[in-house]
XYZ file of N, CA and C in Angstrom:
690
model
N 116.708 88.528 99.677
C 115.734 89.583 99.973
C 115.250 89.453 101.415
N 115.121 90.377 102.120
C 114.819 90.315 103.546
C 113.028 90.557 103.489
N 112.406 89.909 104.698
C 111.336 89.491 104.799
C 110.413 90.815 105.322
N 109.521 90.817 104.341
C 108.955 92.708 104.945
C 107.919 92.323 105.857
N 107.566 92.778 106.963
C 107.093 92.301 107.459
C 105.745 93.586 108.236
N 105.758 94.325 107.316
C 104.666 95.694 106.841
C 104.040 95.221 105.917
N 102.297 95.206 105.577
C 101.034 95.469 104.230
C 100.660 96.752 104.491
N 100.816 96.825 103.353
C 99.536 98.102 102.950
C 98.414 97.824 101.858
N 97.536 97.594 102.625
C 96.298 97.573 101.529
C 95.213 98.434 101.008
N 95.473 98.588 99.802
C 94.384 99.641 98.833
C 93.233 98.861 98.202
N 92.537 99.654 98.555
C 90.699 98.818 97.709
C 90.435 99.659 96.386
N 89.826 99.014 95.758
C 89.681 99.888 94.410
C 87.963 100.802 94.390
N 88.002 100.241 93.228
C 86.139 101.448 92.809
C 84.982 100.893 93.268
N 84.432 101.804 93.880
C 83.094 101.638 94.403
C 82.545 100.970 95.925
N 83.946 100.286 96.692
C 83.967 100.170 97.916
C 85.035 100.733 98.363
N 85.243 100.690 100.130
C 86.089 101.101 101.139
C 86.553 99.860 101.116
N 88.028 100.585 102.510
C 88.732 99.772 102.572
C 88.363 98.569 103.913
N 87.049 98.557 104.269
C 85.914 97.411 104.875
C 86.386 96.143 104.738
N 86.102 95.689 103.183
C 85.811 94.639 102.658
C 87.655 93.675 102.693
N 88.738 94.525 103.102
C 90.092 93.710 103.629
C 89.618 92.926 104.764
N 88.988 93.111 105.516
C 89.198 92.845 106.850
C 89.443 91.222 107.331
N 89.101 90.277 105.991
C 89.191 89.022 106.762
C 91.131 89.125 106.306
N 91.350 89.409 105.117
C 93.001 89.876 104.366
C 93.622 90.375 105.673
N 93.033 91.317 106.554
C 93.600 92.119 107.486
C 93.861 90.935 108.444
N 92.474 90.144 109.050
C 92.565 89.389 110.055
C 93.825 88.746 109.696
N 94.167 88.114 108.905
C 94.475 86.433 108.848
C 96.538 86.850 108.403
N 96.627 88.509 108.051
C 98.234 88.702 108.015
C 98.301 89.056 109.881
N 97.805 89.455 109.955
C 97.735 90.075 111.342
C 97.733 88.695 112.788
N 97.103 87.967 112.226
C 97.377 86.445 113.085
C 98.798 86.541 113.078
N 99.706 86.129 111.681
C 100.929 85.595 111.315
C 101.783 86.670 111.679
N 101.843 87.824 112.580
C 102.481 89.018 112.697
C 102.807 89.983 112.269
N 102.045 89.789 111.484
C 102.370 91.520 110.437
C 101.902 92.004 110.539
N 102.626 93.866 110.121
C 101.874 94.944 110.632
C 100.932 95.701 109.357
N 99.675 95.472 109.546
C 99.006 95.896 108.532
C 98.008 97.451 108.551
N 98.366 98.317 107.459
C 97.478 99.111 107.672
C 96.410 98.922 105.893
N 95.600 99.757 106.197
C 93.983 99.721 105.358
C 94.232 101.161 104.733
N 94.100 101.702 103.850
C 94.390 102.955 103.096
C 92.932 103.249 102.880
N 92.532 104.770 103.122
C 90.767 104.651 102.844
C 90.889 105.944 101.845
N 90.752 105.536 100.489
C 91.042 106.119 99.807
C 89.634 106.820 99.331
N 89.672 108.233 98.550
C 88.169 108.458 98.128
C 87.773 108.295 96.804
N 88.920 107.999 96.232
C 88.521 107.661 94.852
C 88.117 108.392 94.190
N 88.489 110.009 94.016
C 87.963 111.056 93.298
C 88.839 111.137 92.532
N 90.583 111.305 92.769
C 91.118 111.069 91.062
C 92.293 109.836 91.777
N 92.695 109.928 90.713
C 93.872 109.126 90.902
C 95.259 110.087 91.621
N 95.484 110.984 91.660
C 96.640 112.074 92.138
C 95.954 112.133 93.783
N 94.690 112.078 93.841
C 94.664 112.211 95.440
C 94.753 110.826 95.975
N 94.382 110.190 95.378
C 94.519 108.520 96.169
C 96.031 107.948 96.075
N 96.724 108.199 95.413
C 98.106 108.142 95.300
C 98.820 109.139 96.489
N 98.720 110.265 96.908
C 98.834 111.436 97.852
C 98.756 110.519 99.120
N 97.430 109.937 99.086
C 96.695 109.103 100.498
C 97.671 108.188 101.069
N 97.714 107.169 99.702
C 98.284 105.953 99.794
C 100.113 106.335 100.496
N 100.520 107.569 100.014
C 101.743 107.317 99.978
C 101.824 107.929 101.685
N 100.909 108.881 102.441
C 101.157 109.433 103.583
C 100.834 107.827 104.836
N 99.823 106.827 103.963
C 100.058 106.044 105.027
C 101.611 105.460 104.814
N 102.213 104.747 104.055
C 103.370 104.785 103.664
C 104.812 105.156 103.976
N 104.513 106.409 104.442
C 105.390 107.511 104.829
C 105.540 106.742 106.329
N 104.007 106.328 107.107
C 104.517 105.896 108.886
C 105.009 104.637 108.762
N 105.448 103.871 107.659
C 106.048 102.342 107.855
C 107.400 102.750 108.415
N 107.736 101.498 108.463
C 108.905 101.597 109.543
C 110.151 100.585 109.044
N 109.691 100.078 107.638
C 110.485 99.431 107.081
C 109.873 98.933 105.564
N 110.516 98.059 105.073
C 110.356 97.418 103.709
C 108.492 97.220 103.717
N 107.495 97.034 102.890
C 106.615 96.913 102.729
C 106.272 96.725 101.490
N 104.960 95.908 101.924
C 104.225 95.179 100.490
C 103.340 96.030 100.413
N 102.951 96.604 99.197
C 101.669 97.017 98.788
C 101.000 96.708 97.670
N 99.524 96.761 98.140
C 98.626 95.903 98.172
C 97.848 96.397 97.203
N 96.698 96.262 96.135
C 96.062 96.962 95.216
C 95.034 95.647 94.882
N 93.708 96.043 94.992
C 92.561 95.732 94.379
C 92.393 96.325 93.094
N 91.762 95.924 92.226
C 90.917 96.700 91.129
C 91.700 97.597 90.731
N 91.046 98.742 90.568
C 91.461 100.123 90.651
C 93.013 100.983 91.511
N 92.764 99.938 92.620
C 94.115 99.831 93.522
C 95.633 99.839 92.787
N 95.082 98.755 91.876
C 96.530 98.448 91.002
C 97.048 99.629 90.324
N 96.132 100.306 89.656
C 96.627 101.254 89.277
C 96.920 102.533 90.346
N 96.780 102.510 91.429
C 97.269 103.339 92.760
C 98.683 103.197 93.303
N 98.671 101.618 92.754
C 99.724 101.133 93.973
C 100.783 101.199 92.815
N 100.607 101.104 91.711
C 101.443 101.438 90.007
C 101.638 102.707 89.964
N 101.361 103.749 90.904
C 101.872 104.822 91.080
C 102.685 105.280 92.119
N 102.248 104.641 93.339
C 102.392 105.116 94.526
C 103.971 104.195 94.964
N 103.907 103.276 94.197
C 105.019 102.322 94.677
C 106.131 102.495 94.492
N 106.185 103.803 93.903
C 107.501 104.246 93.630
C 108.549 104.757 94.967
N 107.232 104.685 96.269
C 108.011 105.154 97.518
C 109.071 104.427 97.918
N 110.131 104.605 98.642
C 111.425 103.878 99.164
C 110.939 102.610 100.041
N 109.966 103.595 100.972
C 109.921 102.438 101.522
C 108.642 100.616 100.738
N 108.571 100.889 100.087
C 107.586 99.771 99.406
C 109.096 98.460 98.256
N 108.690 97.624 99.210
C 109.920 96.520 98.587
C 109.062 95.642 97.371
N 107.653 95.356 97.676
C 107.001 94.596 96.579
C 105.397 94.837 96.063
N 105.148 94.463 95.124
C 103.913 95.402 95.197
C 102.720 94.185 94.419
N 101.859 93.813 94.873
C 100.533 92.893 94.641
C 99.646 93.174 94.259
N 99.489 92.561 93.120
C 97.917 92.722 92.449
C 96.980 91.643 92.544
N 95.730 92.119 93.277
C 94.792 91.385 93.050
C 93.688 91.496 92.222
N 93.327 90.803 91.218
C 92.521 90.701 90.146
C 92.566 92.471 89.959
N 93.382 93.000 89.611
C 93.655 94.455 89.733
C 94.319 94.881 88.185
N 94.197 96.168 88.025
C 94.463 97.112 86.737
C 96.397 97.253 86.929
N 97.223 96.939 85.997
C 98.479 97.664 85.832
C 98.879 98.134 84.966
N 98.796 99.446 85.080
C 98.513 100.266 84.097
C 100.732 100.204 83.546
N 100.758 100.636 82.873
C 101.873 101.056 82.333
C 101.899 102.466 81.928
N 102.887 103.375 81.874
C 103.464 104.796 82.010
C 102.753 105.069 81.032
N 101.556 106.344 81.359
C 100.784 106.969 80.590
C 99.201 106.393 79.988
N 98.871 105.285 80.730
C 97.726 104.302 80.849
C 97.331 104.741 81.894
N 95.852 104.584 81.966
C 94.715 104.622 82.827
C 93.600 103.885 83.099
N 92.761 103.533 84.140
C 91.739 102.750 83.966
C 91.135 102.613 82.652
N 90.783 103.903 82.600
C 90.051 104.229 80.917
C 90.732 103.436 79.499
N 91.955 103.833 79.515
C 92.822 103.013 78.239
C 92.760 101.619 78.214
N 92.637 101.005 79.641
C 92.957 100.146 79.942
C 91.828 99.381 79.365
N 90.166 99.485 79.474
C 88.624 98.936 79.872
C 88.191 99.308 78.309
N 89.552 100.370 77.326
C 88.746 100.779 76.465
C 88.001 99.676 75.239
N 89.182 98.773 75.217
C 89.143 97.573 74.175
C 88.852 96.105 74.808
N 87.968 95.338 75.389
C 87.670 94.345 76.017
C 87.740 93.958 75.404
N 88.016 92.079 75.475
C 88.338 91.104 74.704
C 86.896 90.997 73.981
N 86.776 90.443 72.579
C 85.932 89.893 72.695
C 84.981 88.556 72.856
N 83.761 88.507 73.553
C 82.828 88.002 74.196
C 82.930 88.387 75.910
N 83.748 89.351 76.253
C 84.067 89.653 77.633
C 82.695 89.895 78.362
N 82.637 89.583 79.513
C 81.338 90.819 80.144
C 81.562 91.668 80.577
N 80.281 92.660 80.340
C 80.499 94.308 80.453
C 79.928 95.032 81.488
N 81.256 95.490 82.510
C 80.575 95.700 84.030
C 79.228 96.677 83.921
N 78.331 96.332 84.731
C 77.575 97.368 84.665
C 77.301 98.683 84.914
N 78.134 99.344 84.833
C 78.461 100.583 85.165
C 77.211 101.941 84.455
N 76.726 102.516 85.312
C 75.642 103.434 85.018
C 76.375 104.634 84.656
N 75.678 105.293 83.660
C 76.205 106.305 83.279
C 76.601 107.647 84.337
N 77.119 108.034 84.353
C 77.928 109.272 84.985
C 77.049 110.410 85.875
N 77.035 110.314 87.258
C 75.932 111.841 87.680
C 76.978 112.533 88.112
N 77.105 113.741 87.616
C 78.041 114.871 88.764
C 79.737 114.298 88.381
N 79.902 113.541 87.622
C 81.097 113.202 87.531
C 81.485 111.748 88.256
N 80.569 111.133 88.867
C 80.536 110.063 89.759
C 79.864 108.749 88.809
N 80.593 108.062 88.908
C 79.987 106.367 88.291
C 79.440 105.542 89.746
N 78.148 104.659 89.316
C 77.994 103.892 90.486
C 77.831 102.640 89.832
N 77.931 101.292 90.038
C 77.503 100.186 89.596
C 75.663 99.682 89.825
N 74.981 99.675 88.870
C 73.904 99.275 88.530
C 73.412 97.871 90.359
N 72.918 98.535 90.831
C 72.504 97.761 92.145
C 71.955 95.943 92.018
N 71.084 96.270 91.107
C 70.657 94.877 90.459
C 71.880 93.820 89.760
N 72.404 94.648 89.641
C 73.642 93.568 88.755
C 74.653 93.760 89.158
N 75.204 94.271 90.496
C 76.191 94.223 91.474
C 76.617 92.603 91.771
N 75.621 91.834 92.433
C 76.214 90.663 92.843
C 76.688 89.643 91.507
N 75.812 89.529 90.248
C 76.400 89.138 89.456
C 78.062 89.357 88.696
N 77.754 90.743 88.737
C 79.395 91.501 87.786
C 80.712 91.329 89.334
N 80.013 91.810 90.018
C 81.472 91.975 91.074
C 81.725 90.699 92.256
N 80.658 90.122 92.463
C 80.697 89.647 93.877
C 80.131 88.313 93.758
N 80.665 87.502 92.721
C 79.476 86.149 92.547
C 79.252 85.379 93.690
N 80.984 85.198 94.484
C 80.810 84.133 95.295
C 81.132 84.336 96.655
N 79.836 85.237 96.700
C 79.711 85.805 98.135
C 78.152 85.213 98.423
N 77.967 85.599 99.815
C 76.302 85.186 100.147
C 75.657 85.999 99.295
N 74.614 86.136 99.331
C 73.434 86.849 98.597
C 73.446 88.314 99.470
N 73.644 87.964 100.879
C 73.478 89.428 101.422
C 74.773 90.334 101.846
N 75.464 89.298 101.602
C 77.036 90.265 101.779
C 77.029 91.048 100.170
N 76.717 90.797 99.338
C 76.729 90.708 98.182
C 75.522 92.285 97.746
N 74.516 91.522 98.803
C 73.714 93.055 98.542
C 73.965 94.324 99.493
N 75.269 94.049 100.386
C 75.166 95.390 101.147
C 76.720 95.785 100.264
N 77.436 95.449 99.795
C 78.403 96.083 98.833
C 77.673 96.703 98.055
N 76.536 96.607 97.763
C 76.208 97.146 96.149
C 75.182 98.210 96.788
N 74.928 98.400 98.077
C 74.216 99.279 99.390
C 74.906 99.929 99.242
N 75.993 99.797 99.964
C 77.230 100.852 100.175
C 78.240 101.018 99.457
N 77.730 101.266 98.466
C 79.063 101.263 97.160
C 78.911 103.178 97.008
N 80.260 102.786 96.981
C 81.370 104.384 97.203
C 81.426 105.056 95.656
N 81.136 106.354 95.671
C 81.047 107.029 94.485
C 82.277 106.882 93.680
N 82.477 106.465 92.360
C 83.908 106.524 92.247
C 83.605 107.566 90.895
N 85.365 108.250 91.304
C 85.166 109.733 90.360
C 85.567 109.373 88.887
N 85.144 109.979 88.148
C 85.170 109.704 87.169
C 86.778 110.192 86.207
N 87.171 111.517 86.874
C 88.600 111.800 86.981
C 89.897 110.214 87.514
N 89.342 109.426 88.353
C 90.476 108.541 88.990
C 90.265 107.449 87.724
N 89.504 107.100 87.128
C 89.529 106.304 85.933
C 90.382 106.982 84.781
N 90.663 108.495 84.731
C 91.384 109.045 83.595
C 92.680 109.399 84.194
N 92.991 108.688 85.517
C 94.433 109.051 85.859
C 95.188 108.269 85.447
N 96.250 108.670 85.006
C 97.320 108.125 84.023
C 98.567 107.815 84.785
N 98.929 106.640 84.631
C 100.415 106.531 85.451
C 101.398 107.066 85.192
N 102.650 107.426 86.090
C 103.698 108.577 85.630
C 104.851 106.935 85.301
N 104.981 106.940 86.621
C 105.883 106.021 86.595
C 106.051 104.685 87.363
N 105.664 103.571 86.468
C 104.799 102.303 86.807
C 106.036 101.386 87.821
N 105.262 101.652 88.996
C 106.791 100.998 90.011
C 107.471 99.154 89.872
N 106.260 99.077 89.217
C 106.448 97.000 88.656
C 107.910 97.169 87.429
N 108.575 98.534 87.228
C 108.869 98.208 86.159
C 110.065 98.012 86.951
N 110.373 98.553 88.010
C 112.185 98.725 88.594
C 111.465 97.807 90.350
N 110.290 97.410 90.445
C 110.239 96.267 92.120
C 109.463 95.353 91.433
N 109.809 94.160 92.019
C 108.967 92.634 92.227
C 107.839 92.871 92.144
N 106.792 91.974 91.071
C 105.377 92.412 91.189
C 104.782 90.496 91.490
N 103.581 90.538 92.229
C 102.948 89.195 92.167
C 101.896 89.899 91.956
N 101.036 88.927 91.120
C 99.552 89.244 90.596
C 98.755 87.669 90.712
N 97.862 88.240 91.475
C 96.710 87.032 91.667
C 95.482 86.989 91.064
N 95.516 86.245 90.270
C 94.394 86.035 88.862
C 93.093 85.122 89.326
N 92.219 86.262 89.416
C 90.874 86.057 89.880
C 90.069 85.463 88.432
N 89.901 83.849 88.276
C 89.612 83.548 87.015
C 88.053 83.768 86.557
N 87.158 84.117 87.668
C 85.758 83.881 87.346
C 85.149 85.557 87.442
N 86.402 86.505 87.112
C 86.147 87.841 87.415
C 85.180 88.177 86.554
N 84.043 88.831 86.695
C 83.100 89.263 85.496
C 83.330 90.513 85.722
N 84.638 91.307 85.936
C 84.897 93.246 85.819
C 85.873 93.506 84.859
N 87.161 92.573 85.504
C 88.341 92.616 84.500
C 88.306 91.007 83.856
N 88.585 91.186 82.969
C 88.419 89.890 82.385
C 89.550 88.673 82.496
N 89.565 88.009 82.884
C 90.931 87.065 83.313
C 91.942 87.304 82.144
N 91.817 87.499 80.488
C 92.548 87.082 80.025
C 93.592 88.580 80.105
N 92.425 89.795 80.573
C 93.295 90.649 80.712
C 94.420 90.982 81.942
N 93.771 90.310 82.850
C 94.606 90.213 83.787
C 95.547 88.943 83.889
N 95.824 88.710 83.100
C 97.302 87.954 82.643
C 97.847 88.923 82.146
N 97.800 89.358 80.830
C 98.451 90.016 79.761
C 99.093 91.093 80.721
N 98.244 91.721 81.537
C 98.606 92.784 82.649
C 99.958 92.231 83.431
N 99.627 90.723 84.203
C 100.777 90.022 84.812
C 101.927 89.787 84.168
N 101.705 89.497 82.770
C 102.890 89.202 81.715
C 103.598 90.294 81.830
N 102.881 91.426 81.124
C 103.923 92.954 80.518
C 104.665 93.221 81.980
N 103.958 92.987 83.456
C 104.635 93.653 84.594
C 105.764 92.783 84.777
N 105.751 91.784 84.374
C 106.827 90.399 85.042
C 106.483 89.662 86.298
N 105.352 89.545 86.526
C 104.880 89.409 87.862
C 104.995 88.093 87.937
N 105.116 87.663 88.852
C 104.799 86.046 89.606
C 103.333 86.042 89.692
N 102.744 84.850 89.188
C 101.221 84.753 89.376
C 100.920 83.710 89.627
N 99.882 83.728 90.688
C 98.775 82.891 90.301
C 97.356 82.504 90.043
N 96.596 81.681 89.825
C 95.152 81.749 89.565
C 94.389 80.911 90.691
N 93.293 82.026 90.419
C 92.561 81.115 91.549
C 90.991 80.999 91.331
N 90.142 80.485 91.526
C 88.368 80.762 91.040
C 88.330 81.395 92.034
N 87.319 82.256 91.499
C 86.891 83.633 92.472
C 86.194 84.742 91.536
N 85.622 85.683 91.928
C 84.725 86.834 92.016
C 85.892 87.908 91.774
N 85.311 88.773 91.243
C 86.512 90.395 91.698
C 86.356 90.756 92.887
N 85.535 90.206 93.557
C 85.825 90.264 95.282
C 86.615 88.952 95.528
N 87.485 88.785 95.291
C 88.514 87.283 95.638
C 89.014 87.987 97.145
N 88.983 89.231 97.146
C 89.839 89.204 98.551
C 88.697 89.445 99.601
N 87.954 89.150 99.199
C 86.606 89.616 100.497
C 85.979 87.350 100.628
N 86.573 86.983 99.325
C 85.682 85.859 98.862
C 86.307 84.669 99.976
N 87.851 84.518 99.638
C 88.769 83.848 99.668
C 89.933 84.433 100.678
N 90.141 85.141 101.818
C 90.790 86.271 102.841
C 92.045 84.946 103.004
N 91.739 83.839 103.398
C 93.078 83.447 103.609
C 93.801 83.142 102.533
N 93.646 82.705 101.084
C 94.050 82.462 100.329
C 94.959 83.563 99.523
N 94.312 84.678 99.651
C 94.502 86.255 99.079
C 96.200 85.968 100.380
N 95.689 86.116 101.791
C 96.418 86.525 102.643
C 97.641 85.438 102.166
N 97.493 84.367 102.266
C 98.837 83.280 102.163
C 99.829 84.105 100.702
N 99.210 84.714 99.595
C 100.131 84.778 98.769
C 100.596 86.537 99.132
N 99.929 87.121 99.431
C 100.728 88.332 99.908
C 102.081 87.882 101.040
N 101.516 86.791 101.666
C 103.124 85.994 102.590
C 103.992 85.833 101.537
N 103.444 85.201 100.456
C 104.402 84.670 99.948
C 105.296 86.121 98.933
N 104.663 86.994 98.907
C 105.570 88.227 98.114
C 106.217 88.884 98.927
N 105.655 88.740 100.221
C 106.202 89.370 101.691
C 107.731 88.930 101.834
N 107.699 88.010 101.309
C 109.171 86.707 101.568
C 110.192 86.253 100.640
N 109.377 86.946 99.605
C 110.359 87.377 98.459
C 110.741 85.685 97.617
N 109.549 84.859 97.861
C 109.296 83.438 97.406
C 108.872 83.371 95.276
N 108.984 83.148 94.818
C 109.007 83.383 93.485
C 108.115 82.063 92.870
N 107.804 80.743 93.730
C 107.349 79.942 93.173
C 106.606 78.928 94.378
């Protein structure tokens, strides 16, 4: 497998694509060409649209990248030619005709239950007070409170978008298992890594692992970049 030497990174619900930037710094040291996808998160068909026009300017093989919600973006979008491998971080993979929604419908039980406020206008926001607990444990206290400041409307349509055709099933998937996630629950994000065939690994961390941990996140996107399996 030849060495891609293009990221594309997608952020999932309720932030921008900001919170890459140490992910951005630290591929971008090692020479790669990275772009940030700023998706709006109103359904899933337009953030897939987004994802794929940045996509469209690569210039060769590429990794793409999926947070959260991402996963299920990049489980759509990855079906482009040019995308050689595709990464999940503590992220949703949906399978053909699954959606966030199908996905969040049955939590394990004793799981914790993100705090998600009920619905205005079609828009979900995460409960401000219980932001740093559910999403962001092991961040400072104030990085922690300006995510949950500036947290991005997410539509309530992109949680009911359904995958057509899940690109993990025909490219290489790695999935990085955020074990101390209080959004997706670790055990689901195995089961997720299992059904895709993904190469994984685990790491302690927050569902912000890639805001938490930037070089660690960054070293294993090298390592899917390179087509390394172990």
């Amino acid at each position: 497998m030849s060495i891609a030497k293009n990221v594309v990174l997608v952020h999932g619900g309720f932030v921008d694509g900001s919170g890459w930037r140490g992910v951005y710094d630290a591929l971008r040291a090692d020479g790669y060409h990275v772009s940030v996808v700023q998706n709006p998160t109103l359904s899933l068909e337009d953030d897939v649209a987004t994802t794929k026009r940045v996509l469209d300017a690569q210039d060769g093989p590429t990794v793409l990248v999926g947070h959260s919600y991402g996963g299920a973006v990049i489980s759509e979008a990855g079906t482009h030619a040019n995308v050689s491998t595709l990464v999940y971080i503590a992220a949703f993979a949906p399978d053909k005709g699954e959606s966030v929604n199908t996905l969040i419908a049955d939590p394990p039980p004793g799981a914790p239950v993100p705090p998600i406020l009920p619905p205005v206008d079609g828009f979900l926001f995460l409960d401000r007070e219980k932001f740093a607990a559910s999403f962001a444990g092991d961040l400072p206290a104030e990085d922690a409170q300006f995510l949950a400041d500036s947290q991005v409307p997410w539509g309530v349509a992109a949680l009911a978008g359904a995958v057509t055709e899940p690109a993990w099933q025909t490219k290489p998937s790695f999935y990085l298992v955020a074990t101390d996630d209080r959004m997706i629950p670790p055990p689901a994000q195995r089961l997720m890594a299992e059904r895709a065939g993904a190469t994984v690994t685990e790491t302690g961390g927050s569902h912000a692992v890639y805001v938490s941990k930037p070089a660690e996140v960054a070293a294993f996107i090298k390592q899917a970049a390179s087509g390394t399996t172990a």
